[in-house]
Amino acid sequence: MAPAKKRNVSSKANVKKTKIDFESIVERILESRKHANDVFDVLEFLQSEKEKDVICVVDACCELFCTLLKRRDLFIGKLPGEDEAIKGEHSPDEKYKIFMRHRYNNCVEILLEHLHHETHEVKESVLCCLMKFAAEQGLHPLEDLDWSEYFSFPRELIQAVVHNILSQSSDNSLLISRFQEFLEMEDVRYYVMSFIRENVATVMNKSKGAVLPVYQSNVFTLMLNINMPSQESELTNFMVKQETKHEDWKAAKLHDHKRAFERMWLGFLKYKLPNSMYKKVLVVLHDSILPHMSKPTLMIDFLTAAYDVGGAISLLALNGLFVLIHQHNLDYPDFYKKLYNLLEPSVFHVKYRARFFHLANLFLSSSHLPVYLVAAFAKRLARLALTAPPTALLIVLPFIYNLIRRHPSCRVLIHKPSSEDELLKDPYVMEEVDPALCHALESSLWEIKTLQKHYHPYVAKAAMLINTPLSEQEDDISEVLEMTSYELMERDLKPTQSKSFPLEFETAAHLLEGRGEVLGQHFCLA
């Protein structure tokens, strides 16, 4: 092997070379060890400022070092320094392998830096190259260990890739979507989940828990791209197939996958998030996160913190708590108290009004709820209805009627026999935060009687229903949840179309020519 020339690998190459040139350089290096120093030209050009040149030489590096890994031409074991290798008592073959192993490490360092490149095409090409290196390292490990006792996997390289993908300064959502292809491999997915948890703990502790919008967005995007298997029999696609004890490998066990998945999410959600991210997490919580956790009830701390954010996030947090209560037997006695306190005048004017009443209808659908609780919700909604817009009233009134239908004991709110001590003051306490102490059952729904004089005819008509016995069939509020003021006005302006009533079994086309028409058989029009 020719003596190593000392060159500055970090210098920028300005010499114009074509793809064919690098293909020939790679072939020359692989054909004869005397051309080993030509690898410096490849590494210099890898740092070019031209995007096309970088992509070209990345492919050349991929071919070169993947071939060297397959040939076992890289030093295996604890790598000695280059100066130590030259001075030490190493054979020419070992010196060559040490030299090429150092060049391989240089290449990997440069490629990891390129994961922060401005151009997505460069980052994508680099990512694919690094994952090919990882696959070859898995098959041909660079550690000198007894692999009958250890599991072979390129942990350090994959960890470095994850660390650089989770940038704190640039949005890597496109690159992460490309990385999803590799997350379909069971062992890559398992170790990536562990590396995410470690990376989040390191970065967030360093920032003392401060919100890092870009970084946390990258982490969330990466975690969301992890598709968990539902059965252990699905764990068949591995980057590195272990020759021995494959069944004992944690990456081959569904239980360990779920545990890693759970620890990853809990480690991410224990820190404060940007408000917009709370909503993103809560929307996918019950479908994409809870089913794959070993202990879903551990999410209660996050859901409680999310409720304190307020607005739509509080409602979505209650939805998550509702899933935990009904599907995972969570004991959370303050659930309906928190829902009750979300009933404010602003709920009729926010974007998520339809979702709020849809979920509230779901939460209050059980017929086993205590009467005082249902009465408190009905009374609070009735009080809020006094200042609500017509579109909201067309939701609230049927909502209250449905509550009374499900709980006949609440009919006392509609009809209270008069007595000598006629109520001069409503005993209901609007400011009380606990529905058990608001005295709703001692009051009545006089607000609905008031709404019978509402200026909008549809509202007045809906309020008049309380004067008659309510039918057993519940009203379908789904049709009016999304109604806007514009649609309500359009309904008023449209001319009423008179319904057509069928008079004949067959529609007559001509006079006296209908089938079976007696007059048509004996008479005709001249």
Short mmCIF file of C-alpha atoms in Angstrom, two decimals:
data_model
loop_
_atom_site.label_atom_id
_atom_site.label_comp_id
_atom_site.label_asym_id
_atom_site.label_seq_id
_atom_site.Cartn_x
_atom_site.Cartn_y
_atom_site.Cartn_z
CA MET A 1 0.00 0.00 0.00
CA ALA A 2 1.27 3.46 -0.84
CA PRO A 3 2.15 5.64 2.16
CA ALA A 4 -0.73 7.74 3.42
CA LYS A 5 -0.63 11.30 2.20
CA LYS A 6 -1.63 13.87 4.74
CA ARG A 7 -4.47 15.86 3.24
CA ASN A 8 -6.99 18.20 4.70
CA VAL A 9 -10.28 16.34 4.39
CA SER A 10 -12.26 19.41 5.48
CA SER A 11 -11.04 21.57 2.57
CA LYS A 12 -13.47 22.39 -0.21
CA ALA A 13 -12.99 20.92 -3.66
CA ASN A 14 -13.26 23.29 -6.57
CA VAL A 15 -12.07 20.91 -9.25
CA LYS A 16 -14.79 19.94 -11.71
CA LYS A 17 -15.23 16.19 -12.02
CA THR A 18 -17.95 14.13 -13.54
CA LYS A 19 -19.83 11.13 -12.26
CA ILE A 20 -17.88 8.87 -14.63
CA ASP A 21 -14.62 10.08 -13.05
CA PHE A 22 -15.75 9.00 -9.60
CA GLU A 23 -17.00 5.68 -10.81
CA SER A 24 -13.57 5.03 -12.24
CA ILE A 25 -11.89 6.22 -9.00
CA VAL A 26 -14.03 3.84 -6.95
CA GLU A 27 -13.25 0.98 -9.31
CA ARG A 28 -9.56 1.78 -9.10
CA ILE A 29 -9.61 1.82 -5.27
CA LEU A 30 -11.46 -1.47 -5.13
CA GLU A 31 -9.25 -3.15 -7.72
CA SER A 32 -5.89 -2.36 -6.09
CA ARG A 33 -4.81 -1.24 -2.64
CA LYS A 34 -2.06 0.89 -4.13
CA HIS A 35 -4.77 3.41 -5.10
CA ALA A 36 -6.09 3.66 -1.53
CA ASN A 37 -5.03 7.30 -1.20
CA ASP A 38 -7.48 8.23 -3.96
CA VAL A 39 -10.20 7.99 -1.35
CA PHE A 40 -9.12 11.46 -0.18
CA ASP A 41 -10.27 12.90 -3.53
CA VAL A 42 -13.69 11.35 -3.00
CA LEU A 43 -13.97 12.73 0.53
CA GLU A 44 -12.84 16.21 -0.55
CA PHE A 45 -15.42 16.33 -3.29
CA LEU A 46 -18.08 15.11 -0.82
CA GLN A 47 -17.87 18.57 0.78
CA SER A 48 -18.56 20.42 -2.44
CA GLU A 49 -21.01 23.33 -2.34
CA LYS A 50 -22.73 22.14 -5.53
CA GLU A 51 -25.78 20.01 -4.82
CA LYS A 52 -25.53 17.78 -7.92
CA ASP A 53 -21.87 17.09 -7.23
CA VAL A 54 -22.59 16.11 -3.65
CA ILE A 55 -25.38 13.73 -4.70
CA CYS A 56 -23.04 12.20 -7.30
CA VAL A 57 -20.20 11.57 -4.86
CA VAL A 58 -22.60 10.28 -2.15
CA ASP A 59 -23.52 7.45 -4.52
CA ALA A 60 -19.81 6.80 -5.12
CA CYS A 61 -19.09 6.67 -1.37
CA CYS A 62 -22.02 4.35 -0.86
CA GLU A 63 -20.72 1.91 -3.44
CA LEU A 64 -17.13 2.13 -2.18
CA PHE A 65 -17.67 1.57 1.54
CA CYS A 66 -20.51 -0.94 1.18
CA THR A 67 -18.17 -3.05 -0.92
CA LEU A 68 -15.37 -2.68 1.64
CA LEU A 69 -17.75 -3.73 4.42
CA LYS A 70 -18.78 -6.82 2.46
CA ARG A 71 -15.15 -7.70 1.79
CA ARG A 72 -14.29 -7.21 5.48
CA ASP A 73 -11.62 -4.72 4.37
CA LEU A 74 -12.34 -2.37 7.29
CA PHE A 75 -10.59 -2.85 10.62
CA ILE A 76 -12.71 -4.79 13.13
CA GLY A 77 -12.51 -4.01 16.83
CA LYS A 78 -11.24 -1.03 18.84
CA LEU A 79 -9.79 1.31 16.23
CA PRO A 80 -6.23 2.54 16.95
CA GLY A 81 -5.17 6.05 15.92
CA GLU A 82 -3.56 6.50 12.52
CA ASP A 83 -0.24 7.64 13.97
CA GLU A 84 -0.26 4.69 16.34
CA ALA A 85 -1.01 2.32 13.45
CA ILE A 86 1.94 3.62 11.41
CA LYS A 87 4.38 3.39 14.31
CA GLY A 88 2.96 0.23 15.80
CA GLU A 89 3.69 -3.34 14.90
CA HIS A 90 0.86 -3.94 12.46
CA SER A 91 0.98 -5.96 9.29
CA PRO A 92 0.46 -4.17 5.94
CA ASP A 93 -2.98 -5.75 5.72
CA GLU A 94 -3.96 -4.40 9.14
CA LYS A 95 -2.55 -0.95 8.30
CA TYR A 96 -4.66 -0.85 5.15
CA LYS A 97 -7.81 -1.83 7.06
CA ILE A 98 -7.10 0.73 9.78
CA PHE A 99 -6.54 3.41 7.14
CA MET A 100 -9.81 2.60 5.32
CA ARG A 101 -11.73 2.36 8.59
CA HIS A 102 -10.64 5.91 9.45
CA ARG A 103 -11.72 7.07 5.99
CA TYR A 104 -15.07 5.34 6.50
CA ASN A 105 -15.49 7.22 9.80
CA ASN A 106 -14.62 10.50 8.02
CA CYS A 107 -17.22 9.75 5.38
CA VAL A 108 -19.92 9.03 7.96
CA GLU A 109 -19.16 12.28 9.82
CA ILE A 110 -19.47 14.33 6.63
CA LEU A 111 -22.71 12.56 5.66
CA LEU A 112 -24.22 13.24 9.07
CA GLU A 113 -23.39 16.93 8.63
CA HIS A 114 -25.16 16.86 5.26
CA LEU A 115 -28.37 15.82 7.00
CA HIS A 116 -28.59 19.53 7.85
CA HIS A 117 -28.13 20.57 4.20
CA GLU A 118 -30.47 23.21 2.81
CA THR A 119 -31.60 21.01 -0.09
CA HIS A 120 -33.96 18.10 0.53
CA GLU A 121 -32.54 16.07 -2.36
CA VAL A 122 -29.10 16.07 -0.74
CA LYS A 123 -30.50 15.10 2.66
CA GLU A 124 -32.56 12.31 1.14
CA SER A 125 -29.59 10.89 -0.78
CA VAL A 126 -27.40 11.06 2.34
CA LEU A 127 -30.06 9.38 4.49
CA CYS A 128 -30.39 6.45 2.08
CA CYS A 129 -26.59 6.07 1.97
CA LEU A 130 -26.29 6.03 5.76
CA MET A 131 -29.04 3.43 6.08
CA LYS A 132 -27.24 1.25 3.53
CA PHE A 133 -24.11 1.56 5.67
CA ALA A 134 -26.20 0.54 8.69
CA ALA A 135 -27.55 -2.52 6.90
CA GLU A 136 -24.04 -3.63 5.89
CA GLN A 137 -22.70 -2.98 9.40
CA GLY A 138 -25.47 -5.15 10.77
CA LEU A 139 -24.43 -8.00 8.48
CA HIS A 140 -20.69 -7.34 8.90
CA PRO A 141 -20.19 -5.82 12.39
CA LEU A 142 -17.16 -3.63 13.07
CA GLU A 143 -17.04 -4.70 16.73
CA ASP A 144 -14.87 -7.60 17.77
CA LEU A 145 -17.34 -9.52 19.93
CA ASP A 146 -18.59 -13.06 20.35
CA TRP A 147 -21.84 -12.69 18.39
CA SER A 148 -23.22 -15.90 19.87
CA GLU A 149 -23.54 -13.94 23.13
CA TYR A 150 -24.50 -10.52 21.72
CA PHE A 151 -27.05 -9.16 19.26
CA SER A 152 -25.62 -7.49 16.18
CA PHE A 153 -27.12 -4.12 15.30
CA PRO A 154 -25.51 -0.79 14.22
CA ARG A 155 -26.79 1.12 17.26
CA GLU A 156 -24.31 4.00 17.15
CA LEU A 157 -24.90 4.79 13.48
CA ILE A 158 -28.71 4.68 13.75
CA GLN A 159 -28.54 6.79 16.92
CA ALA A 160 -26.43 9.40 15.11
CA VAL A 161 -28.94 9.47 12.22
CA VAL A 162 -31.86 9.99 14.62
CA HIS A 163 -29.95 12.70 16.49
CA ASN A 164 -29.34 14.67 13.29
CA ILE A 165 -32.84 14.19 11.89
CA LEU A 166 -34.29 15.74 15.06
CA SER A 167 -33.01 19.18 14.23
CA GLN A 168 -33.66 22.13 16.54
CA SER A 169 -33.47 24.71 13.77
CA SER A 170 -35.05 23.32 10.58
CA ASP A 171 -38.28 21.49 9.82
CA ASN A 172 -37.37 17.96 8.68
CA SER A 173 -40.89 16.65 8.04
CA LEU A 174 -40.07 15.71 4.42
CA LEU A 175 -36.91 13.87 5.44
CA ILE A 176 -38.78 12.08 8.23
CA SER A 177 -41.44 10.92 5.77
CA ARG A 178 -38.61 9.39 3.73
CA PHE A 179 -37.21 7.78 6.86
CA GLN A 180 -40.58 6.09 7.47
CA GLU A 181 -39.62 3.43 4.91
CA PHE A 182 -36.87 2.21 7.25
CA LEU A 183 -39.17 2.34 10.29
CA GLU A 184 -41.14 -0.51 8.76
CA MET A 185 -38.26 -2.79 9.77
CA GLU A 186 -38.87 -4.19 13.23
CA ASP A 187 -35.36 -3.82 14.66
CA VAL A 188 -34.92 -0.29 13.27
CA ARG A 189 -38.27 0.73 14.74
CA TYR A 190 -37.44 -0.71 18.16
CA TYR A 191 -34.06 0.99 18.49
CA VAL A 192 -35.28 4.28 16.99
CA MET A 193 -37.98 4.47 19.69
CA SER A 194 -35.31 4.06 22.36
CA PHE A 195 -33.06 6.65 20.71
CA ILE A 196 -35.92 9.17 20.48
CA ARG A 197 -36.59 8.86 24.20
CA GLU A 198 -32.91 9.36 25.05
CA ASN A 199 -32.58 12.29 22.65
CA VAL A 200 -35.68 14.06 24.00
CA ALA A 201 -34.47 13.69 27.59
CA THR A 202 -31.04 15.09 26.69
CA VAL A 203 -32.28 18.06 24.63
CA MET A 204 -35.18 19.06 26.90
CA ASN A 205 -33.13 18.80 30.09
CA LYS A 206 -30.46 20.95 28.47
CA SER A 207 -33.09 23.57 27.65
CA LYS A 208 -34.51 23.23 31.20
CA GLY A 209 -37.91 22.19 29.88
CA ALA A 210 -38.43 25.28 27.72
CA VAL A 211 -40.66 24.91 24.66
CA LEU A 212 -38.68 24.18 21.47
CA PRO A 213 -41.32 24.37 18.70
CA VAL A 214 -39.18 23.21 15.76
CA TYR A 215 -37.46 20.40 17.63
CA GLN A 216 -40.66 19.14 19.28
CA SER A 217 -42.43 19.27 15.93
CA ASN A 218 -39.72 17.09 14.38
CA VAL A 219 -39.93 14.64 17.27
CA PHE A 220 -43.73 14.45 17.04
CA THR A 221 -43.60 13.92 13.27
CA LEU A 222 -41.06 11.11 13.65
CA MET A 223 -43.06 9.39 16.39
CA LEU A 224 -46.26 9.71 14.39
CA ASN A 225 -44.62 7.89 11.47
CA ILE A 226 -44.03 4.82 13.63
CA ASN A 227 -46.59 2.15 12.72
CA MET A 228 -46.83 -0.38 15.52
CA PRO A 229 -47.64 -4.04 14.80
CA SER A 230 -50.73 -5.48 16.46
CA GLN A 231 -49.60 -9.12 16.66
CA GLU A 232 -46.27 -10.77 17.33
CA SER A 233 -46.62 -12.84 14.16
CA GLU A 234 -46.27 -9.59 12.18
CA LEU A 235 -42.67 -9.12 13.38
CA THR A 236 -40.99 -10.60 10.32
CA ASN A 237 -39.19 -7.74 8.54
CA PHE A 238 -35.74 -7.16 10.05
CA MET A 239 -32.75 -5.20 8.81
CA VAL A 240 -30.44 -7.59 10.67
CA LYS A 241 -31.50 -11.20 11.18
CA GLN A 242 -29.73 -12.63 14.20
CA GLU A 243 -28.02 -15.94 13.50
CA THR A 244 -28.48 -17.20 17.07
CA LYS A 245 -30.99 -16.49 19.81
CA HIS A 246 -33.20 -14.42 17.51
CA GLU A 247 -36.25 -15.30 19.62
CA ASP A 248 -34.59 -13.81 22.72
CA TRP A 249 -33.93 -10.48 21.01
CA LYS A 250 -36.06 -7.66 22.44
CA ALA A 251 -36.55 -6.23 18.94
CA ALA A 252 -38.35 -9.47 18.03
CA LYS A 253 -40.89 -9.29 20.87
CA LEU A 254 -44.15 -7.35 20.66
CA HIS A 255 -44.22 -6.78 24.43
CA ASP A 256 -40.87 -4.98 24.32
CA HIS A 257 -41.99 -2.95 21.30
CA LYS A 258 -45.04 -1.76 23.25
CA ARG A 259 -42.92 -0.95 26.25
CA ALA A 260 -40.46 1.07 24.14
CA PHE A 261 -43.40 2.82 22.41
CA GLU A 262 -44.97 3.70 25.76
CA ARG A 263 -41.74 5.01 27.28
CA MET A 264 -41.05 7.08 24.16
CA TRP A 265 -44.43 8.83 24.23
CA LEU A 266 -44.45 9.35 28.00
CA GLY A 267 -40.91 10.75 27.83
CA PHE A 268 -42.00 13.22 25.14
CA LEU A 269 -45.31 14.27 26.70
CA LYS A 270 -43.98 14.95 30.19
CA TYR A 271 -42.47 18.22 28.94
CA LYS A 272 -44.43 21.34 28.11
CA LEU A 273 -45.55 21.45 24.47
CA PRO A 274 -46.53 24.28 22.11
CA ASN A 275 -50.30 24.84 22.35
CA SER A 276 -50.82 23.83 18.73
CA MET A 277 -49.09 20.49 19.39
CA TYR A 278 -51.39 19.61 22.28
CA LYS A 279 -54.26 19.56 19.82
CA LYS A 280 -52.33 17.41 17.31
CA VAL A 281 -51.45 14.85 19.99
CA LEU A 282 -54.97 14.70 21.43
CA VAL A 283 -56.58 14.19 18.01
CA VAL A 284 -54.56 11.01 17.36
CA LEU A 285 -54.37 9.86 20.99
CA HIS A 286 -57.20 7.31 21.12
CA ASP A 287 -56.50 5.79 17.68
CA SER A 288 -52.72 5.86 17.24
CA ILE A 289 -51.25 5.94 20.75
CA LEU A 290 -53.42 4.38 23.47
CA PRO A 291 -54.05 1.03 21.68
CA HIS A 292 -50.30 0.33 21.52
CA MET A 293 -49.44 1.18 25.13
CA SER A 294 -48.97 -1.45 27.83
CA LYS A 295 -50.58 0.80 30.46
CA PRO A 296 -52.72 3.49 28.77
CA THR A 297 -53.78 4.91 32.13
CA LEU A 298 -50.27 6.38 32.51
CA MET A 299 -51.43 9.12 30.13
CA ILE A 300 -53.56 10.69 32.86
CA ASP A 301 -50.85 13.20 33.85
CA PHE A 302 -50.56 14.48 30.28
CA LEU A 303 -54.34 14.69 29.85
CA THR A 304 -54.73 16.58 33.12
CA ALA A 305 -52.04 19.06 32.05
CA ALA A 306 -53.68 19.42 28.62
CA TYR A 307 -57.04 20.22 30.23
CA ASP A 308 -55.47 23.17 32.04
CA VAL A 309 -54.47 24.71 28.68
CA GLY A 310 -58.10 25.65 28.03
CA GLY A 311 -60.30 25.99 24.96
CA ALA A 312 -60.57 23.17 22.43
CA ILE A 313 -57.55 21.46 23.99
CA SER A 314 -59.47 21.01 27.27
CA LEU A 315 -62.33 19.38 25.40
CA LEU A 316 -60.00 17.01 23.53
CA ALA A 317 -58.28 16.17 26.81
CA LEU A 318 -61.64 15.19 28.28
CA ASN A 319 -62.23 12.98 25.25
CA GLY A 320 -58.98 11.18 26.03
CA LEU A 321 -59.99 10.79 29.68
CA PHE A 322 -63.39 9.47 28.58
CA VAL A 323 -61.67 6.76 26.50
CA LEU A 324 -59.50 5.80 29.48
CA ILE A 325 -62.55 5.65 31.79
CA HIS A 326 -64.70 3.51 29.50
CA GLN A 327 -62.11 1.30 27.81
CA HIS A 328 -59.36 1.04 30.41
CA ASN A 329 -61.30 1.33 33.71
CA LEU A 330 -59.69 4.58 34.83
CA ASP A 331 -61.15 5.98 38.04
CA TYR A 332 -61.41 9.74 37.52
CA PRO A 333 -64.21 11.22 39.66
CA ASP A 334 -63.60 14.83 38.54
CA PHE A 335 -64.39 14.11 34.89
CA TYR A 336 -67.95 15.52 34.80
CA LYS A 337 -66.97 18.38 37.05
CA LYS A 338 -64.35 19.43 34.50
CA LEU A 339 -66.86 19.06 31.66
CA TYR A 340 -69.40 21.13 33.58
CA ASN A 341 -66.90 23.96 33.98
CA LEU A 342 -66.31 24.07 30.22
CA LEU A 343 -69.90 25.30 29.75
CA GLU A 344 -69.29 29.00 29.31
CA PRO A 345 -70.96 31.62 27.06
CA SER A 346 -67.94 31.50 24.75
CA VAL A 347 -68.62 27.86 23.84
CA PHE A 348 -71.38 29.03 21.46
CA HIS A 349 -69.00 31.20 19.44
CA VAL A 350 -65.85 29.08 19.02
CA LYS A 351 -64.83 27.05 15.99
CA TYR A 352 -65.07 23.76 17.82
CA ARG A 353 -68.72 24.27 18.91
CA ALA A 354 -69.97 21.33 16.84
CA ARG A 355 -67.30 19.02 18.21
CA PHE A 356 -68.00 20.18 21.75
CA PHE A 357 -71.69 19.30 21.63
CA HIS A 358 -71.02 16.07 19.78
CA LEU A 359 -68.63 14.93 22.51
CA ALA A 360 -70.80 16.31 25.32
CA ASN A 361 -73.71 14.31 23.92
CA LEU A 362 -71.48 11.23 23.96
CA PHE A 363 -70.25 11.86 27.51
CA LEU A 364 -73.82 12.32 28.83
CA SER A 365 -75.34 9.42 26.89
CA SER A 366 -75.28 6.97 29.82
CA SER A 367 -78.59 6.43 31.60
CA HIS A 368 -76.73 5.56 34.83
CA LEU A 369 -75.58 9.11 35.57
CA PRO A 370 -76.96 10.59 38.82
CA VAL A 371 -80.01 12.79 38.46
CA TYR A 372 -78.42 15.81 40.15
CA LEU A 373 -75.59 15.76 37.57
CA VAL A 374 -77.86 15.64 34.54
CA ALA A 375 -80.10 18.33 36.04
CA ALA A 376 -77.05 20.55 36.58
CA PHE A 377 -76.04 20.26 32.91
CA ALA A 378 -79.59 20.89 31.68
CA LYS A 379 -80.03 23.93 33.95
CA ARG A 380 -76.63 25.43 33.07
CA LEU A 381 -77.29 25.06 29.34
CA ALA A 382 -80.73 26.61 29.78
CA ARG A 383 -79.24 29.60 31.60
CA LEU A 384 -76.57 30.06 28.92
CA ALA A 385 -79.27 29.82 26.25
CA LEU A 386 -80.67 33.22 27.29
CA THR A 387 -77.77 34.96 25.57
CA ALA A 388 -76.93 32.39 22.88
CA PRO A 389 -77.32 33.04 19.12
CA PRO A 390 -80.15 31.28 17.22
CA THR A 391 -77.85 28.72 15.57
CA ALA A 392 -76.63 27.62 19.02
CA LEU A 393 -80.16 27.54 20.46
CA LEU A 394 -81.25 25.09 17.78
CA ILE A 395 -78.58 22.77 19.22
CA VAL A 396 -79.05 23.51 22.92
CA LEU A 397 -82.83 23.04 23.11
CA PRO A 398 -82.90 19.53 21.55
CA PHE A 399 -79.84 18.71 23.66
CA ILE A 400 -81.73 19.56 26.87
CA TYR A 401 -84.80 17.63 25.71
CA ASN A 402 -82.65 14.55 25.07
CA LEU A 403 -81.19 14.76 28.58
CA ILE A 404 -84.71 14.80 30.04
CA ARG A 405 -85.78 11.88 27.83
CA ARG A 406 -82.84 9.75 29.05
CA HIS A 407 -83.50 10.66 32.68
CA PRO A 408 -87.25 10.92 33.38
CA SER A 409 -86.49 11.96 36.96
CA CYS A 410 -85.41 15.33 35.54
CA ARG A 411 -88.97 16.08 34.41
CA VAL A 412 -89.33 17.86 37.72
CA LEU A 413 -87.43 20.70 36.08
CA ILE A 414 -90.31 21.15 33.63
CA HIS A 415 -93.29 20.91 35.95
CA LYS A 416 -93.17 22.00 39.58
CA PRO A 417 -96.62 22.09 41.25
CA SER A 418 -97.27 25.52 42.67
CA SER A 419 -97.44 25.86 46.39
CA GLU A 420 -98.12 28.56 48.91
CA ASP A 421 -94.40 29.31 49.08
CA GLU A 422 -94.05 30.23 45.43
CA LEU A 423 -90.40 30.61 44.39
CA LEU A 424 -89.49 34.25 44.08
CA LYS A 425 -85.80 33.59 43.48
CA ASP A 426 -84.06 30.91 41.45
CA PRO A 427 -82.10 28.71 43.89
CA TYR A 428 -79.70 27.64 41.14
CA VAL A 429 -76.16 28.95 41.72
CA MET A 430 -74.60 29.71 38.34
CA GLU A 431 -71.18 30.52 39.81
CA GLU A 432 -70.83 27.15 41.59
CA VAL A 433 -68.12 24.98 39.97
CA ASP A 434 -69.34 21.74 41.55
CA PRO A 435 -72.54 20.41 39.88
CA ALA A 436 -73.44 18.62 43.13
CA LEU A 437 -73.72 21.93 45.00
CA CYS A 438 -75.46 24.16 42.41
CA HIS A 439 -79.04 23.25 43.55
CA ALA A 440 -80.22 22.55 39.99
CA LEU A 441 -82.93 20.06 41.08
CA GLU A 442 -84.51 22.73 43.27
CA SER A 443 -84.90 25.03 40.27
CA SER A 444 -86.82 24.81 36.99
CA LEU A 445 -86.23 25.39 33.28
CA TRP A 446 -88.02 28.76 33.23
CA GLU A 447 -85.41 29.94 30.71
CA ILE A 448 -86.97 27.74 28.01
CA LYS A 449 -90.38 29.28 28.76
CA THR A 450 -88.76 32.65 28.22
CA LEU A 451 -87.34 31.56 24.87
CA GLN A 452 -90.88 30.93 23.61
CA LYS A 453 -90.96 34.70 23.04
CA HIS A 454 -87.70 34.64 21.06
CA TYR A 455 -87.51 36.85 17.97
CA HIS A 456 -86.49 33.95 15.73
CA PRO A 457 -89.48 31.77 14.79
CA TYR A 458 -87.46 28.52 14.67
CA VAL A 459 -86.18 29.07 18.21
CA ALA A 460 -89.63 29.98 19.52
CA LYS A 461 -91.09 26.89 17.86
CA ALA A 462 -88.41 24.64 19.37
CA ALA A 463 -89.02 26.15 22.83
CA MET A 464 -92.76 25.51 22.55
CA LEU A 465 -92.13 21.74 22.59
CA ILE A 466 -91.68 21.87 26.35
CA ASN A 467 -95.41 22.65 26.72
CA THR A 468 -96.32 19.20 25.42
CA PRO A 469 -95.26 15.75 26.65
CA LEU A 470 -91.86 14.88 25.15
CA SER A 471 -91.78 11.89 22.82
CA GLU A 472 -89.63 8.90 23.73
CA GLN A 473 -87.65 9.20 20.49
CA GLU A 474 -84.58 11.41 20.93
CA ASP A 475 -83.93 14.33 18.60
CA ASP A 476 -81.04 13.93 16.16
CA ILE A 477 -78.83 16.95 16.78
CA SER A 478 -76.20 15.93 14.19
CA GLU A 479 -78.10 17.79 11.47
CA VAL A 480 -77.84 21.16 13.24
CA LEU A 481 -74.34 20.87 14.74
CA GLU A 482 -72.64 22.46 11.74
CA MET A 483 -75.38 24.99 10.93
CA THR A 484 -74.21 28.57 10.43
CA SER A 485 -76.10 31.86 10.55
CA TYR A 486 -75.81 32.10 6.76
CA GLU A 487 -77.44 28.69 6.28
CA LEU A 488 -80.19 29.60 8.72
CA MET A 489 -80.92 32.80 6.80
CA GLU A 490 -80.85 30.95 3.48
CA ARG A 491 -83.45 28.56 4.85
CA ASP A 492 -85.72 31.51 5.68
CA LEU A 493 -85.29 33.15 2.28
CA LYS A 494 -85.97 30.03 0.24
CA PRO A 495 -89.58 29.82 -0.97
CA THR A 496 -91.46 26.97 0.64
CA GLN A 497 -92.10 24.20 -1.87
CA SER A 498 -95.53 22.66 -1.65
CA LYS A 499 -95.40 18.92 -1.36
CA SER A 500 -96.92 16.92 -4.22
CA PHE A 501 -99.41 14.28 -3.17
CA PRO A 502 -99.85 11.16 -5.38
CA LEU A 503 -103.40 10.77 -6.67
CA GLU A 504 -103.02 7.95 -9.23
CA PHE A 505 -101.04 4.72 -9.24
CA GLU A 506 -99.88 5.52 -12.76
CA THR A 507 -99.15 9.02 -13.97
CA ALA A 508 -101.53 9.97 -16.83
CA ALA A 509 -99.81 11.21 -19.96
CA HIS A 510 -102.86 11.85 -22.16
CA LEU A 511 -106.56 12.35 -21.57
CA LEU A 512 -108.71 9.17 -21.85
CA GLU A 513 -105.66 7.02 -22.71
CA GLY A 514 -104.78 5.50 -19.36
CA ARG A 515 -104.49 1.72 -19.04
CA GLY A 516 -107.80 0.19 -18.03
CA GLU A 517 -109.61 3.48 -18.51
CA VAL A 518 -113.26 2.68 -19.29
CA LEU A 519 -113.95 6.04 -20.95
CA GLY A 520 -110.96 5.54 -23.23
CA GLN A 521 -112.38 2.23 -24.46
CA HIS A 522 -115.69 3.67 -25.62
CA PHE A 523 -114.99 7.35 -26.37
CA CYS A 524 -112.34 9.39 -28.15
CA LEU A 525 -111.71 13.07 -28.65
CA ALA A 526 -112.54 14.12 -32.24
#
